[in-house]
Amino acid sequence: MLDKFITPVIKPLLTPIVATLHKLGITADQLTVVGFLIGMLALPLLAFELWYGALAAIILNRVFDGLDGAMARYAQQSSSAGGYLDITLDFLFYAAVPLGFILANPAQNAIAGALLLAAFIGTGSSFLAFAIAAEKFALDKPQFKYKSFYYLNGLTEGTETIVLFIAFCIWPQHFVWLASIFAAACAITIFTRIHGGYHTLKQLETAQR
């Protein structure tokens, strides 16, 4: 929901950093992989209840996630392969954070963490599946022209998810409530994406007949 407002603000701030990294010969894909490895450090840190260390890993991961896209555009390296690598590693990182809290306290966090992981599967699959169909129909990307594929909007997107992860690390004792509330919000996103995506594609298929 907030991505379309936050992204235009952040993009200009990354340009000087990206220009420097480009001069050093660093590629977008390298930034993607390094950012992912840093982000995955959050898993053991959370499991051992090192909340602020995990928070630092999460924030650095998101910084690198912004840098890799900015680098791809700056160096004209944008590609389907890079977009695929980026989104795949992003979803692995997203799954690692709830898993870390489950490992930290299985008795307390397992059910809420499992609900959140299931919700992530729903939000991810509903928007990636639509992206495949959007490519087939060559749909325009009015809000995210710089993305490698079509981004279907929803109530819970990247910005909201990162705010949630930060809240988890600051208030780990409230993980169950925070995860449950966000899972419910994800359920709304899943419903609206499936409903909107299905009817959009039905209209496009009807129009082509």
Coordinates of C-alpha atoms in Angstrom, one line a residue, residues 2-209:
L2 CA 2.8 2.4 0.9
D3 CA 5.4 1.3 -1.6
K4 CA 4.2 3.7 -4.4
F5 CA 4.7 6.6 -2.0
I6 CA 7.9 5.6 -0.3
T7 CA 9.9 4.4 -3.4
P8 CA 10.0 7.8 -5.2
V9 CA 11.4 9.4 -2.0
I10 CA 14.1 6.8 -1.5
K11 CA 15.3 6.5 -5.1
P12 CA 17.1 9.9 -5.3
L13 CA 18.9 9.2 -2.0
L14 CA 20.5 6.1 -3.4
T15 CA 21.9 7.6 -6.6
P16 CA 25.2 9.0 -5.2
I17 CA 25.9 5.6 -3.4
V18 CA 25.1 3.7 -6.6
A19 CA 27.3 5.9 -8.7
T20 CA 30.3 5.2 -6.4
L21 CA 29.6 1.5 -6.3
H22 CA 29.4 1.4 -10.1
K23 CA 32.8 3.0 -10.4
L24 CA 34.2 0.2 -8.3
G25 CA 32.8 -2.4 -10.7
I26 CA 30.1 -3.7 -8.4
T27 CA 27.0 -5.1 -10.2
A28 CA 23.4 -5.2 -9.3
D29 CA 23.3 -9.0 -8.9
Q30 CA 26.3 -8.9 -6.5
L31 CA 24.4 -6.4 -4.4
T32 CA 21.4 -8.7 -4.4
V33 CA 23.4 -11.7 -3.2
V34 CA 25.4 -9.8 -0.5
G35 CA 22.2 -8.2 0.8
F36 CA 20.5 -11.6 1.0
L37 CA 23.4 -13.1 2.9
I38 CA 23.3 -10.2 5.4
G39 CA 19.6 -10.5 5.7
M40 CA 19.8 -14.3 6.4
L41 CA 22.0 -13.5 9.4
A42 CA 18.8 -12.4 11.1
L43 CA 17.7 -16.0 11.3
P44 CA 20.3 -17.2 13.8
L45 CA 20.3 -13.9 15.6
L46 CA 16.6 -14.1 16.2
A47 CA 16.8 -17.7 17.2
F48 CA 19.3 -16.7 20.0
E49 CA 17.2 -13.6 20.9
L50 CA 19.7 -11.1 19.7
W51 CA 17.0 -8.7 18.7
Y52 CA 19.0 -5.6 17.8
G53 CA 21.6 -7.6 15.9
A54 CA 18.8 -9.1 13.9
L55 CA 17.3 -5.6 13.4
A56 CA 20.6 -4.3 12.0
A57 CA 20.7 -7.3 9.6
I58 CA 17.1 -6.7 8.5
I59 CA 17.7 -3.0 7.9
L60 CA 21.0 -3.6 5.9
N61 CA 19.2 -6.2 3.8
R62 CA 16.6 -3.6 2.9
V63 CA 19.2 -1.0 2.1
F64 CA 20.9 -3.5 -0.3
D65 CA 17.5 -4.4 -1.8
G66 CA 17.1 -0.7 -2.7
L67 CA 20.6 -0.4 -4.0
D68 CA 20.5 -3.4 -6.3
G69 CA 17.5 -2.1 -8.2
A70 CA 18.9 1.4 -8.3
M71 CA 22.2 0.0 -9.6
A72 CA 20.4 -2.0 -12.3
R73 CA 18.7 1.2 -13.6
Y74 CA 21.8 3.4 -13.2
A75 CA 24.1 0.9 -15.0
Q76 CA 21.4 -0.1 -17.5
Q77 CA 21.7 -3.7 -16.2
S78 CA 18.0 -4.4 -15.7
S79 CA 17.1 -7.9 -16.7
S80 CA 14.6 -10.6 -16.2
A81 CA 17.3 -12.8 -14.6
G82 CA 18.2 -10.0 -12.1
G83 CA 14.5 -9.4 -11.3
Y84 CA 14.0 -13.2 -10.8
L85 CA 17.1 -13.4 -8.5
D86 CA 16.0 -10.4 -6.5
I87 CA 12.4 -11.5 -5.8
T88 CA 13.3 -15.1 -5.1
L89 CA 15.9 -14.1 -2.5
D90 CA 13.5 -11.5 -1.0
F91 CA 10.9 -14.1 -0.3
L92 CA 13.4 -16.4 1.3
F93 CA 14.5 -13.6 3.5
Y94 CA 10.9 -12.7 4.4
A95 CA 10.3 -16.3 5.4
A96 CA 13.5 -16.4 7.6
V97 CA 12.3 -13.7 9.9
P98 CA 9.1 -15.4 11.3
L99 CA 11.1 -18.7 11.4
G100 CA 13.7 -17.0 13.6
F101 CA 11.0 -16.0 16.1
I102 CA 9.5 -19.5 16.0
L103 CA 12.9 -20.9 16.8
A104 CA 13.4 -18.4 19.6
N105 CA 10.3 -19.5 21.5
P106 CA 8.4 -22.3 19.8
A107 CA 5.8 -22.7 22.5
Q108 CA 4.8 -19.1 22.3
N109 CA 5.4 -18.1 18.7
A110 CA 4.9 -21.3 16.6
I111 CA 1.2 -20.8 15.8
A112 CA 1.4 -17.1 15.0
G113 CA 4.6 -17.6 13.1
A114 CA 3.0 -20.4 11.0
L115 CA 0.0 -18.2 10.3
L116 CA 2.3 -15.4 9.1
L117 CA 4.3 -17.8 6.9
A118 CA 1.1 -19.1 5.3
A119 CA 0.0 -15.6 4.7
F120 CA 3.3 -14.7 3.1
I121 CA 2.8 -17.7 0.7
G122 CA -0.6 -16.3 -0.2
T123 CA 0.5 -12.8 -0.8
G124 CA 3.5 -13.9 -2.7
S125 CA 1.8 -16.4 -4.9
S126 CA -1.2 -14.2 -5.7
F127 CA 1.0 -11.4 -7.0
L128 CA 3.6 -13.5 -8.8
A129 CA 1.0 -15.6 -10.5
F130 CA -0.7 -12.4 -11.8
A131 CA 2.7 -11.1 -12.9
I132 CA 3.0 -14.1 -15.2
A133 CA -0.4 -13.4 -16.8
A134 CA 0.3 -9.7 -17.0
E135 CA 3.4 -10.5 -19.0
K136 CA 1.3 -12.5 -21.4
F137 CA -1.1 -9.6 -22.0
A138 CA 1.8 -7.0 -21.9
L139 CA 0.0 -5.0 -19.2
D140 CA 1.5 -1.6 -18.5
K141 CA 3.1 -1.0 -15.1
P142 CA 1.9 2.6 -14.3
Q143 CA 3.1 2.8 -10.7
F144 CA 6.2 0.6 -10.9
K145 CA 7.6 1.1 -14.4
Y146 CA 11.2 0.3 -13.1
K147 CA 10.3 -3.2 -11.9
S148 CA 11.2 -6.3 -13.9
F149 CA 7.6 -7.5 -13.8
Y150 CA 4.1 -6.4 -12.9
Y151 CA 3.5 -5.5 -9.3
L152 CA -0.1 -6.1 -8.2
N153 CA -1.0 -3.7 -5.4
G154 CA -2.2 -4.8 -2.0
L155 CA -2.8 -3.7 1.6
T156 CA 0.4 -5.4 2.7
E157 CA 3.5 -4.8 0.5
G158 CA 7.2 -4.5 1.1
T159 CA 7.1 -1.3 3.2
E160 CA 4.5 -2.6 5.6
T161 CA 6.4 -5.9 5.9
I162 CA 9.6 -4.2 6.8
V163 CA 7.9 -2.0 9.4
L164 CA 6.5 -5.2 10.9
F165 CA 9.9 -6.8 11.1
I166 CA 11.3 -3.7 12.8
A167 CA 8.4 -3.8 15.3
F168 CA 9.1 -7.5 15.9
C169 CA 12.7 -6.7 16.9
I170 CA 11.8 -3.7 19.1
W171 CA 8.9 -5.5 20.8
P172 CA 9.7 -9.2 20.6
Q173 CA 7.4 -9.9 23.5
H174 CA 4.4 -8.8 21.3
F175 CA 5.3 -11.1 18.3
V176 CA 2.2 -13.2 18.6
W177 CA -0.2 -10.2 18.4
L178 CA 1.8 -8.4 15.8
A179 CA 2.1 -11.5 13.6
S180 CA -1.5 -12.4 14.0
I181 CA -2.7 -8.9 13.1
F182 CA -0.5 -8.7 10.0
A183 CA -1.5 -12.2 8.9
A184 CA -5.1 -10.9 9.0
A185 CA -4.1 -7.9 6.9
C186 CA -2.4 -10.2 4.5
A187 CA -5.6 -12.2 4.2
I188 CA -7.3 -9.1 3.0
T189 CA -4.5 -8.5 0.5
I190 CA -4.8 -12.1 -0.8
F191 CA -8.6 -11.8 -1.3
T192 CA -8.4 -8.4 -3.1
R193 CA -5.6 -9.6 -5.3
I194 CA -7.3 -12.9 -6.3
H195 CA -10.6 -11.1 -6.8
G196 CA -9.2 -8.2 -8.7
G197 CA -6.6 -10.3 -10.6
Y198 CA -9.2 -12.9 -11.7
H199 CA -11.7 -10.4 -13.0
T200 CA -9.1 -8.3 -14.7
L201 CA -7.8 -11.4 -16.6
K202 CA -11.3 -12.5 -17.4
Q203 CA -12.0 -9.1 -19.0
L204 CA -8.8 -9.2 -21.0
E205 CA -9.5 -12.7 -22.3
T206 CA -13.1 -11.7 -23.2
A207 CA -11.8 -8.6 -25.0
Q208 CA -9.4 -10.7 -27.1
R209 CA -12.2 -13.0 -28.3

